[in-house]
XYZ file of C-alpha atoms in Angstrom:
692
model
C -17.155 57.063 43.077
C -18.554 53.860 41.888
C -22.116 54.272 40.322
C -23.394 51.002 41.934
C -22.576 52.389 45.336
C -24.571 55.528 44.433
C -27.530 53.314 43.655
C -26.804 51.040 46.341
C -26.762 48.125 44.053
C -25.520 44.916 45.667
C -22.131 43.899 44.982
C -21.218 40.857 42.714
C -19.902 37.775 44.736
C -16.212 37.533 44.504
C -14.545 35.024 42.280
C -11.016 35.440 43.506
C -9.606 34.913 46.850
C -13.146 34.064 48.250
C -15.162 31.138 47.981
C -14.919 29.341 44.623
C -17.701 28.964 42.657
C -19.427 25.717 41.337
C -20.069 25.351 37.773
C -23.663 24.801 37.249
C -25.636 24.448 34.137
C -25.711 27.119 31.178
C -29.270 28.435 31.842
C -28.527 28.905 35.633
C -25.038 30.486 34.758
C -26.596 32.756 32.317
C -29.425 33.921 34.792
C -26.587 34.349 37.415
C -24.201 36.283 35.195
C -26.908 38.370 33.472
C -26.585 42.056 34.914
C -26.733 45.397 33.694
C -22.965 46.969 32.697
C -22.089 49.580 34.941
C -21.629 53.265 33.916
C -17.721 52.911 33.869
C -17.986 49.629 31.680
C -20.328 51.190 29.270
C -18.444 54.573 28.728
C -14.957 54.015 30.253
C -15.343 57.114 32.242
C -16.080 58.003 35.873
C -18.976 60.491 37.092
C -17.844 61.986 40.408
C -20.765 63.060 42.699
C -20.074 65.465 45.664
C -20.649 63.530 48.872
C -22.400 66.917 50.227
C -25.313 66.792 47.745
C -28.512 67.716 48.648
C -30.247 65.232 50.686
C -27.237 62.985 50.756
C -24.717 61.928 53.493
C -21.777 60.138 53.488
C -22.807 57.970 56.179
C -26.357 57.711 55.220
C -27.699 54.080 54.412
C -30.682 53.021 52.530
C -33.731 52.317 54.304
C -37.398 51.121 53.237
C -39.899 53.871 54.383
C -43.594 52.622 54.835
C -46.507 54.299 56.148
C -46.424 51.975 59.285
C -43.368 53.791 60.379
C -44.728 57.103 60.695
C -48.385 58.021 60.359
C -47.713 61.724 60.134
C -47.552 62.491 56.601
C -45.757 65.685 57.154
C -43.048 63.571 59.083
C -42.829 61.415 55.931
C -42.203 64.640 53.790
C -39.413 65.726 56.057
C -37.374 62.415 55.590
C -37.589 62.692 51.835
C -36.293 66.267 52.056
C -34.002 66.948 49.315
C -35.580 64.563 46.890
C -35.840 65.809 43.399
C -39.257 66.952 42.055
C -41.271 66.714 45.266
C -44.351 68.323 43.733
C -44.911 65.241 41.552
C -46.367 63.176 44.373
C -49.728 61.458 43.588
C -52.815 63.376 44.833
C -53.498 60.704 47.309
C -49.899 61.132 48.978
C -49.043 57.444 48.198
C -45.742 58.347 46.500
C -43.509 61.482 46.985
C -41.275 62.044 44.092
C -39.142 59.381 42.367
C -36.679 58.505 45.273
C -33.720 60.110 43.605
C -31.453 62.948 44.561
C -31.019 65.698 42.164
C -27.299 64.383 41.686
C -28.656 60.845 41.069
C -31.081 61.946 38.547
C -28.299 63.964 36.810
C -26.658 60.982 36.456
C -29.496 58.967 34.794
C -30.037 61.753 32.493
C -26.438 61.799 31.370
C -26.212 58.091 30.792
C -29.662 58.533 28.797
C -28.044 61.305 26.840
C -24.960 59.276 25.898
C -24.493 59.098 21.970
C -25.368 55.444 20.910
C -22.683 55.411 18.715
C -20.065 55.678 21.875
C -21.488 52.256 23.213
C -20.676 50.240 19.959
C -17.762 47.868 19.995
C -14.687 49.266 18.069
C -11.599 47.377 16.888
C -9.769 47.901 20.014
C -12.784 46.885 22.148
C -12.871 43.735 20.331
C -9.225 42.944 20.501
C -9.350 43.395 24.312
C -12.454 41.030 24.551
C -10.685 38.479 22.533
C -7.234 38.797 24.610
C -9.358 38.289 27.738
C -11.020 35.260 26.200
C -7.852 33.657 25.147
C -6.437 34.297 28.660
C -9.031 32.600 30.346
C -8.832 29.631 28.054
C -5.159 29.343 28.688
C -5.519 29.589 32.599
C -8.051 26.973 32.465
C -5.837 24.350 30.366
C -2.906 25.391 32.809
C -4.873 24.679 35.980
C -6.307 21.403 34.378
C -2.719 20.187 33.371
C -1.149 21.220 36.860
C -3.949 19.656 39.021
C -5.588 16.832 36.676
C -6.828 14.865 39.787
C -8.345 17.730 41.779
C -11.274 19.621 40.379
C -11.363 22.125 43.270
C -8.131 23.488 41.928
C -9.430 24.383 38.367
C -13.024 24.906 39.002
C -12.418 28.555 39.658
C -10.738 29.015 36.138
C -13.447 27.154 34.519
C -16.020 29.489 36.029
C -14.176 32.354 34.885
C -13.828 30.659 31.315
C -17.620 30.199 31.293
C -18.061 33.778 32.088
C -15.721 34.939 29.275
C -17.675 32.550 26.825
C -20.817 34.321 27.887
C -19.212 37.686 27.309
C -17.836 36.957 23.829
C -21.484 36.855 22.751
C -21.376 40.689 22.665
C -19.495 40.158 19.445
C -22.786 39.701 17.655
C -23.177 43.731 18.132
C -20.251 43.944 15.632
C -20.503 41.423 12.704
C -18.231 43.496 10.628
C -15.406 42.727 13.102
C -15.791 38.957 12.669
C -12.515 38.784 10.311
C -10.427 39.672 13.428
C -11.713 36.264 14.986
C -9.977 34.632 11.926
C -6.840 36.740 11.885
C -6.212 36.270 15.585
C -6.861 32.462 15.299
C -9.759 32.913 17.851
C -11.862 30.655 15.785
C -9.489 27.544 16.526
C -9.690 28.623 20.196
C -13.329 28.380 20.198
C -13.357 25.297 18.241
C -10.985 23.523 20.853
C -13.712 24.428 23.414
C -15.962 21.662 21.757
C -13.708 19.081 22.907
C -13.159 20.507 26.366
C -13.317 17.802 29.145
C -16.274 19.455 30.749
C -19.418 19.105 28.566
C -20.826 22.041 29.940
C -17.888 24.344 28.425
C -18.416 22.520 25.193
C -22.337 23.302 25.311
C -21.372 27.014 26.116
C -19.169 27.087 23.040
C -21.909 25.493 20.852
C -24.100 28.504 22.214
C -21.743 31.081 21.412
C -21.316 29.691 17.768
C -24.803 29.587 17.261
C -25.526 33.247 18.469
C -22.524 34.472 16.294
C -23.674 32.819 13.110
C -27.274 33.739 13.415
C -28.344 35.850 10.465
C -30.477 37.963 12.644
C -26.972 39.407 14.039
C -26.836 41.059 10.679
C -30.116 43.013 10.849
C -29.664 44.245 14.589
C -29.693 47.778 14.881
C -29.282 48.448 11.167
C -31.450 51.222 9.696
C -31.944 52.401 6.217
C -28.970 54.658 6.103
C -26.501 51.982 7.324
C -26.381 49.588 4.087
C -22.750 50.033 4.213
C -22.284 48.460 7.678
C -24.759 45.814 6.645
C -22.781 44.650 3.708
C -19.748 44.805 5.804
C -21.537 42.536 8.406
C -22.437 40.057 5.697
C -18.894 39.909 4.376
C -17.397 39.491 7.947
C -20.067 36.636 8.754
C -19.039 34.836 5.475
C -15.095 35.032 6.555
C -15.807 33.695 9.847
C -18.231 30.731 8.806
C -15.721 29.771 6.029
C -12.849 30.147 8.780
C -14.775 27.990 11.344
C -15.296 25.191 8.158
C -11.644 25.317 7.395
C -10.717 24.512 11.106
C -13.098 21.651 10.992
C -16.052 22.821 12.510
C -18.245 20.394 10.867
C -16.667 16.969 11.916
C -16.336 18.522 15.583
C -19.883 19.398 15.784
C -21.159 15.845 14.838
C -18.432 14.273 17.055
C -19.724 16.350 20.018
C -23.277 15.042 19.367
C -22.080 11.752 20.427
C -21.066 12.557 23.660
C -24.199 14.605 24.629
C -26.972 12.557 26.569
C -30.374 13.876 25.638
C -31.689 12.686 28.875
C -29.790 15.647 30.802
C -31.537 19.100 30.157
C -28.208 20.719 29.235
C -27.224 18.274 26.945
C -30.492 18.282 25.256
C -30.373 21.881 24.995
C -26.790 21.701 23.511
C -28.045 19.189 20.785
C -30.608 21.764 19.844
C -28.062 24.626 19.619
C -25.714 22.355 17.428
C -28.445 21.812 15.082
C -29.113 25.785 14.986
C -25.551 26.316 14.155
C -25.924 23.831 11.166
C -29.135 25.617 9.959
C -27.396 29.045 10.564
C -24.754 28.035 8.138
C -27.104 27.183 5.338
C -28.855 30.517 5.958
C -25.492 32.196 5.463
C -24.687 30.417 2.136
C -27.051 28.083 0.383
C -24.109 26.298 -1.104
C -23.106 25.180 2.509
C -25.713 22.807 2.505
C -23.837 20.517 0.155
C -20.607 20.982 2.181
C -22.191 20.001 5.491
C -23.301 16.673 4.197
C -20.143 15.779 2.084
C -17.712 16.867 4.906
C -19.519 15.451 8.023
C -21.525 12.651 9.194
C -24.554 14.921 10.038
C -26.901 13.175 7.644
C -26.515 9.732 8.932
C -26.847 11.102 12.647
C -30.083 12.803 11.732
C -31.666 9.861 10.092
C -30.909 7.757 13.238
C -32.062 10.418 15.397
C -35.322 10.562 13.620
C -35.691 6.742 14.061
C -36.054 7.248 17.791
C -39.538 6.645 19.111
C -41.475 9.393 20.582
C -41.548 13.227 20.018
C -39.390 15.852 21.049
C -38.119 19.404 19.897
C -34.843 17.890 18.612
C -36.560 15.271 16.684
C -38.710 18.101 15.030
C -35.607 20.264 14.582
C -33.798 17.245 12.713
C -36.889 17.095 10.308
C -36.620 20.660 9.687
C -33.033 20.646 8.969
C -33.206 17.623 6.848
C -35.841 19.193 4.448
C -33.629 22.598 4.374
C -30.490 20.206 3.437
C -32.351 18.493 0.928
C -34.453 21.174 -0.941
C -31.176 22.906 -2.590
C -28.767 20.207 -3.254
C -28.912 17.447 -5.794
C -26.014 15.446 -4.219
C -27.606 15.755 -0.817
C -30.544 14.156 -2.123
C -28.499 11.238 -3.812
C -26.702 10.782 -0.537
C -30.136 10.316 1.247
C -30.933 7.459 -0.957
C -27.556 5.838 -0.733
C -27.673 5.706 2.975
C -31.504 4.261 2.932
C -33.079 7.314 3.690
C -35.853 7.089 1.253
C -36.908 3.683 3.084
C -36.554 5.597 6.536
C -38.827 8.091 5.578
C -41.440 6.067 4.499
C -41.370 4.047 7.815
C -41.635 7.442 9.576
C -44.552 8.650 7.589
C -46.062 5.266 7.752
C -46.985 5.833 11.353
C -49.338 8.683 10.469
C -51.269 6.850 7.736
C -54.128 5.994 10.208
C -53.539 8.671 12.938
C -53.064 12.295 13.194
C -50.258 14.327 15.068
C -51.158 15.092 18.418
C -50.088 18.990 18.378
C -48.849 21.675 16.139
C -45.392 20.913 16.748
C -45.951 17.121 15.802
C -47.650 18.345 12.840
C -44.862 20.529 11.528
C -42.551 17.324 12.166
C -45.009 15.262 9.639
C -44.860 18.236 7.293
C -41.098 18.447 7.207
C -40.684 14.599 6.510
C -43.211 15.012 3.801
C -41.310 17.974 2.253
C -37.995 16.044 2.496
C -39.271 13.183 0.648
C -40.802 15.411 -2.109
C -37.175 17.045 -2.342
C -35.665 13.436 -2.738
C -38.002 12.351 -5.230
C -36.381 15.025 -7.686
C -33.672 12.433 -8.317
C -34.483 9.387 -10.741
C -32.401 6.992 -8.342
C -34.896 7.897 -5.468
C -37.899 7.419 -7.633
C -36.979 3.846 -7.928
C -36.069 3.294 -4.245
C -39.634 5.129 -3.767
C -41.027 2.318 -5.656
C -39.157 -0.684 -4.089
C -40.082 0.777 -0.707
C -43.842 0.414 -1.809
C -44.159 4.225 -1.568
C -47.161 4.299 -3.968
C -48.901 1.876 -2.032
C -48.504 3.630 1.071
C -49.533 7.111 -0.416
C -52.590 5.521 -1.797
C -53.331 4.087 1.847
C -53.128 7.423 3.286
C -55.439 9.092 0.917
C -58.076 6.300 1.565
C -57.739 6.847 5.309
C -58.677 10.562 4.982
C -56.417 11.563 7.825
C -53.817 14.695 7.649
C -51.182 12.457 5.884
C -53.822 12.416 3.106
C -53.269 16.211 2.044
C -49.496 15.506 1.718
C -49.698 12.099 0.137
C -51.242 13.751 -3.113
C -48.300 16.003 -3.373
C -45.996 13.009 -3.040
C -47.488 11.090 -5.713
C -47.063 14.230 -7.859
C -43.407 14.249 -7.456
C -43.106 10.361 -7.625
C -44.861 10.276 -11.122
C -43.257 13.047 -12.836
C -40.947 12.940 -15.719
C -39.856 10.111 -17.576
C -38.132 8.663 -14.555
C -41.668 8.288 -12.941
C -42.965 6.009 -15.633
C -42.445 2.991 -13.261
C -44.327 4.599 -10.489
C -47.157 5.552 -12.861
C -47.502 1.810 -13.838
C -47.469 0.773 -10.158
C -50.052 3.253 -9.525
C -52.494 1.852 -11.998
C -51.722 -1.662 -11.272
C -52.739 -1.060 -7.450
C -56.185 0.349 -8.491
C -54.964 3.991 -7.648
C -57.124 5.564 -10.444
C -60.243 4.842 -8.378
C -58.658 6.657 -5.567
C -57.366 9.400 -7.668
C -60.477 10.246 -9.535
C -62.617 10.219 -6.518
C -60.884 12.954 -4.814
C -60.718 14.702 -8.256
C -64.441 14.533 -7.930
C -64.373 16.318 -4.618
C -65.627 13.490 -2.533
C -65.112 14.282 1.064
C -63.316 17.757 0.421
C -65.795 19.682 2.696
C -65.207 17.337 5.834
C -61.331 17.703 4.958
C -61.581 21.505 4.880
C -63.364 21.774 8.425
C -61.112 19.088 9.959
C -57.593 20.621 8.590
C -57.078 24.375 8.484
C -53.756 23.701 6.548
C -55.707 22.099 3.603
C -55.790 24.087 0.544
C -58.236 22.705 -2.183
C -56.365 24.643 -4.974
C -53.056 23.377 -4.290
C -54.561 19.744 -4.145
C -56.013 20.461 -7.625
C -52.662 21.342 -8.954
C -51.040 18.208 -7.659
C -54.171 16.116 -9.249
C -53.783 17.843 -12.482
C -49.881 17.040 -12.431
C -50.533 13.382 -11.842
C -52.958 13.076 -14.645
C -50.375 14.876 -16.901
C -47.915 12.375 -15.860
C -50.082 9.477 -16.659
C -50.948 10.440 -20.077
C -47.381 11.543 -20.740
C -45.567 8.309 -19.268
C -47.920 5.246 -19.912
C -47.152 3.496 -23.150
C -49.219 4.166 -26.230
C -52.058 1.653 -26.722
C -51.153 -0.100 -23.377
C -53.794 -1.481 -21.001
C -52.630 0.956 -18.058
C -53.108 4.058 -20.459
C -56.486 2.636 -21.796
C -57.832 2.450 -18.238
C -56.920 6.155 -17.691
C -58.575 7.347 -20.597
C -61.832 5.363 -19.759
C -61.921 7.269 -16.354
C -62.685 10.209 -18.318
C -65.521 8.581 -20.335
C -67.510 6.870 -17.446
C -70.481 8.522 -16.093
C -71.001 10.262 -19.382
C -67.756 12.184 -19.439
C -68.174 13.665 -15.888
C -64.453 13.746 -15.143
C -63.979 15.506 -18.492
C -66.533 18.243 -17.600
C -64.763 18.510 -14.398
C -61.368 18.949 -16.044
C -62.764 21.697 -18.263
C -64.280 23.427 -15.424
C -61.038 23.807 -13.589
C -59.494 25.043 -16.825
C -62.171 27.690 -17.030
C -61.445 28.910 -13.510
C -57.667 29.040 -14.221
C -58.205 30.912 -17.512
C -60.358 33.445 -15.596
C -57.634 34.160 -12.870
C -54.836 34.616 -15.756
C -57.164 36.955 -17.595
C -57.770 39.156 -14.413
C -54.201 39.408 -13.848
C -53.345 40.447 -17.288
C -56.057 43.218 -16.794
C -54.434 44.103 -13.604
C -50.978 44.359 -15.209
C -52.302 46.293 -18.145
C -53.743 48.730 -15.579
C -50.498 48.941 -13.551
C -48.589 49.573 -16.832
C -50.900 52.509 -17.827
C -50.940 54.196 -14.235
C -47.109 53.914 -14.077
C -46.772 55.059 -17.665
C -44.141 52.624 -18.220
C -42.004 52.821 -21.455
C -41.740 49.804 -23.765
C -38.178 49.105 -22.413
C -39.425 49.239 -18.823
C -42.300 46.966 -19.730
C -39.703 44.485 -21.299
C -37.689 44.653 -18.140
C -40.873 43.572 -16.015
C -41.703 40.922 -18.384
C -39.823 37.956 -16.629
C -41.645 38.789 -13.391
C -44.922 39.240 -15.005
C -44.491 35.753 -16.859
C -43.804 34.096 -13.451
C -46.722 35.762 -12.018
C -49.103 34.385 -14.753
C -47.719 30.827 -14.099
C -48.113 30.840 -10.672
C -51.521 32.344 -10.813
C -52.962 29.562 -12.936
C -51.270 29.717 -16.482
C -49.015 26.657 -15.824
C -52.146 24.580 -14.491
C -54.153 25.507 -17.497
C -51.350 24.393 -19.743
C -51.145 20.957 -18.047
C -54.945 20.675 -18.538
C -54.532 21.501 -22.269
C -51.794 18.818 -22.537
C -54.266 16.201 -20.940
C -56.948 17.265 -23.323
C -54.816 16.899 -26.069
C -53.418 13.633 -25.455
C -57.103 12.520 -24.750
C -58.224 13.863 -28.289
C -55.706 11.609 -29.885
C -57.020 8.537 -28.324
C -58.993 6.061 -30.621
C -61.061 3.825 -27.913
C -63.043 2.047 -30.203
C -60.061 1.352 -32.524
C -61.888 2.647 -35.607
C -59.733 2.367 -38.557
C -61.259 5.593 -40.100
C -60.124 7.525 -36.983
C -56.514 5.682 -37.490
C -56.739 7.022 -41.238
C -57.717 10.537 -40.012
C -60.884 10.402 -42.059
C -63.085 11.152 -39.086
C -62.406 12.553 -35.493
C -62.530 10.252 -32.361
C -65.527 10.245 -29.942
C -63.226 11.689 -27.217
C -62.311 14.705 -29.756
C -65.970 15.119 -30.568
C -67.173 15.236 -26.793
C -64.181 17.733 -26.072
C -65.205 20.132 -28.934
C -68.813 19.988 -27.779
C -68.258 20.929 -24.027
C -65.741 23.542 -25.134
C -68.355 25.096 -27.438
C -70.827 25.154 -24.456
C -68.278 27.318 -22.770
C -68.021 29.716 -26.050
C -64.350 28.074 -26.702
C -62.904 25.718 -29.245
C -59.956 23.698 -29.888
C -58.264 26.915 -31.138
C -58.050 28.118 -27.721
C -56.247 24.817 -26.567
C -53.911 25.024 -29.354
C -53.020 28.940 -28.863
C -52.248 28.101 -25.176
C -50.128 25.010 -26.061
C -48.205 27.283 -28.486
C -47.310 29.502 -25.755
C -46.104 26.743 -23.706
C -44.115 25.351 -26.390
C -42.412 28.684 -26.953
C -41.766 28.933 -23.451
C -39.759 25.680 -23.198
C -35.847 26.406 -23.347
C -33.982 23.577 -24.613
C -30.236 23.287 -24.945
C -30.236 21.207 -28.284
C -26.373 20.688 -28.058
C -26.666 18.929 -24.657
C -29.704 17.024 -25.680
C -27.627 15.741 -29.149
C -24.938 14.338 -26.899
C -27.224 12.597 -24.619
C -28.891 11.066 -27.453
C -25.660 9.891 -29.008
C -24.572 8.328 -25.735
C -27.588 6.275 -25.468
C -27.553 5.199 -29.249
C -24.032 3.907 -28.714
C -25.286 1.881 -25.715
C -27.774 0.337 -27.924
C -31.017 1.780 -26.613
C -30.340 1.515 -23.036
C -31.060 4.489 -20.891
C -34.102 6.822 -20.828
C -34.549 7.674 -24.248
C -38.000 7.827 -25.700
C -39.445 5.455 -28.249
C -38.503 7.977 -31.043
C -34.889 7.274 -30.095
C -35.412 3.515 -29.660
C -36.395 3.403 -33.066
C -33.258 5.685 -34.342
C -31.260 3.019 -32.295
C -32.653 0.076 -34.267
C -31.906 2.152 -37.571
C -28.575 3.727 -36.924
C -27.058 2.110 -33.665
C -24.352 -0.385 -34.016
C -24.756 -3.220 -31.819
C -22.663 -5.848 -30.715
C -24.201 -9.172 -30.535
C -23.131 -11.899 -28.281
C -23.259 -15.503 -28.869
C -26.764 -15.985 -27.734
C -27.965 -12.851 -29.754
C -27.872 -10.420 -26.514
C -27.137 -6.884 -26.600
C -23.485 -6.188 -25.455
C -22.766 -2.665 -24.196
C -18.935 -1.837 -24.703
C -16.846 -1.542 -21.309
C -16.223 1.895 -20.221
C -19.282 3.344 -22.127
C -19.682 6.884 -20.957
C -23.322 7.696 -19.372
C -25.043 11.063 -20.200
C -24.375 13.488 -17.467
C -27.473 14.922 -15.393
C -27.543 18.107 -17.554
C -27.401 16.085 -20.541
C -30.272 13.973 -19.625
C -32.221 16.997 -18.496
C -31.824 18.601 -21.888
C -32.618 15.428 -23.646
C -35.819 15.144 -21.566
C -36.897 18.827 -22.363
C -36.288 18.145 -26.084
C -38.541 15.031 -25.752
C -41.266 17.204 -24.013
C -40.832 19.742 -26.739
C -41.339 17.155 -29.474
C -44.398 15.567 -27.672
C -46.128 19.145 -27.559
C -45.352 19.608 -31.143
C -46.943 16.034 -32.055
C -49.965 16.906 -29.919
C -50.456 20.435 -31.855
C -50.435 18.549 -35.160
C -53.128 16.029 -34.065
C -55.343 18.915 -32.794
C -54.764 20.608 -36.081
C -56.211 17.464 -38.067
């Protein structure tokens, strides 16, 4: 006997031989098709119940009993004769039992006792599901070809196809069987639905892909003792994802975006699910972020979508996906610059220079745009585009306006001005009077109001970015230039107030690092770690110390070392090393008040120097290439001097420097190695000055 009939469940509407169903929106279809599987579907078995069971009758029909039907309680009890557990009625006689016969209760107990392992999909069940899915696709194609001008003829097959797509989502319970989808070429069948004539079917296929590629699939139902299943699921997911990409998933998804009208609810959800598929791919394998950008037109589409006026969830999702694609791929960041994306991001952010986002969702949009811009500024080409797009000016305005954007603008300036490639941005920052704005917030002006107005504001994080900006200024601005002189004088004004503030910050970071060192030492003793075990833990400990405040303290010490080397009064005795500069004397005085000396600065810088890893071979290759180009490139002043002494220049008729055609440029790795070498040489030079 069918279990649905036992529980008097309503029968599902007929799909064949009756009234044909009309294809409706995915959400409505999902609600329509969502039902509990029957006992037979779950177990593949039948459970026979005698028609003469207690309290049952073959002709008995379900009825609703209310107190109005019979005021006599005993009469009601009589009608419920045979119901299981009659003694469990409520004391006030409102309910009598659970409404089930003993046979029906046995069925429920049996279903509850079924081993969950028996409900899982095995390989055979997966193959059967795939077969039904393929048949539904073929049937729909056949009916569409046979009756292309009569939708009523193929609408039923389309509804059946929609139902089978929904059923395929059950595959998420068995990611270890995903490779079967590739082996049976079901991947190609799923992708074919993205170009289906009915957009609703394409949207359903996108939803299916979103569910199948969701990383949460790998953790569903897994327990501690199921590590093997988990690893099989991860392997299956990767096989499936790469199978999709090999079959042209990326282009198909972007092409499908072009035919979706976001004015329609279903299409808008389809766009959202498409973006979710791309995000799922990057979660499965980080390297796929670069593949997505290089093998599809997603990045141009997203930049165009972000420029649409107004705010909506899809625009927010675009900003989030953009930040994800840029954070881990240099190629993606460069591609953004080539597409004019830096200027686009600046224009989008400019809308918030004098106003705040309306709600939390829009705040997330703005933060994603800032994060994407910061990631993009890791590339030297983008730093130049940022300068051309007047990004420095925009960030300074945001800081002055004291809105939410001011919090992130400081971070952007730190990224834009870092490394040698940020030298031009440092010069522009000084030229537009950015120092006044910088040292105003460094003095904590308006900090308390900012804390009250914006919960996301972190004073510690802002301090670290401010220190990074100052370090970039003293490193990148040319020696004895007016720009550098203006920076140094900021530390002198108001009786060295900014210098005292800098040393106060250093003292705070030093206290944090010491507290962490004591904690680590205590843990080592409690765990009774051997020397070898402590050595294994050292990389993690070193990272903890850097994050706690060691890196910020090292940056402060670099700034102090540069300041001590300055001779503001141009005293010849200072130049000859016969006496110390006024700045150095004041630094020593302020350190003495805190019970410290320049020796503490030197020791910290030596530790920083020891932590700098430099590939000297790559650095030498980069230096040689730059010398061969007669001083062009990003070499330091030392390299420029060497180029004048050793480089072989080809002079033109008018005396200009001529670079040979086909001259090889340094690679990114070589330039990075050279910059690390220059940084190391700079620290060594600062240490030598402090020792004088």
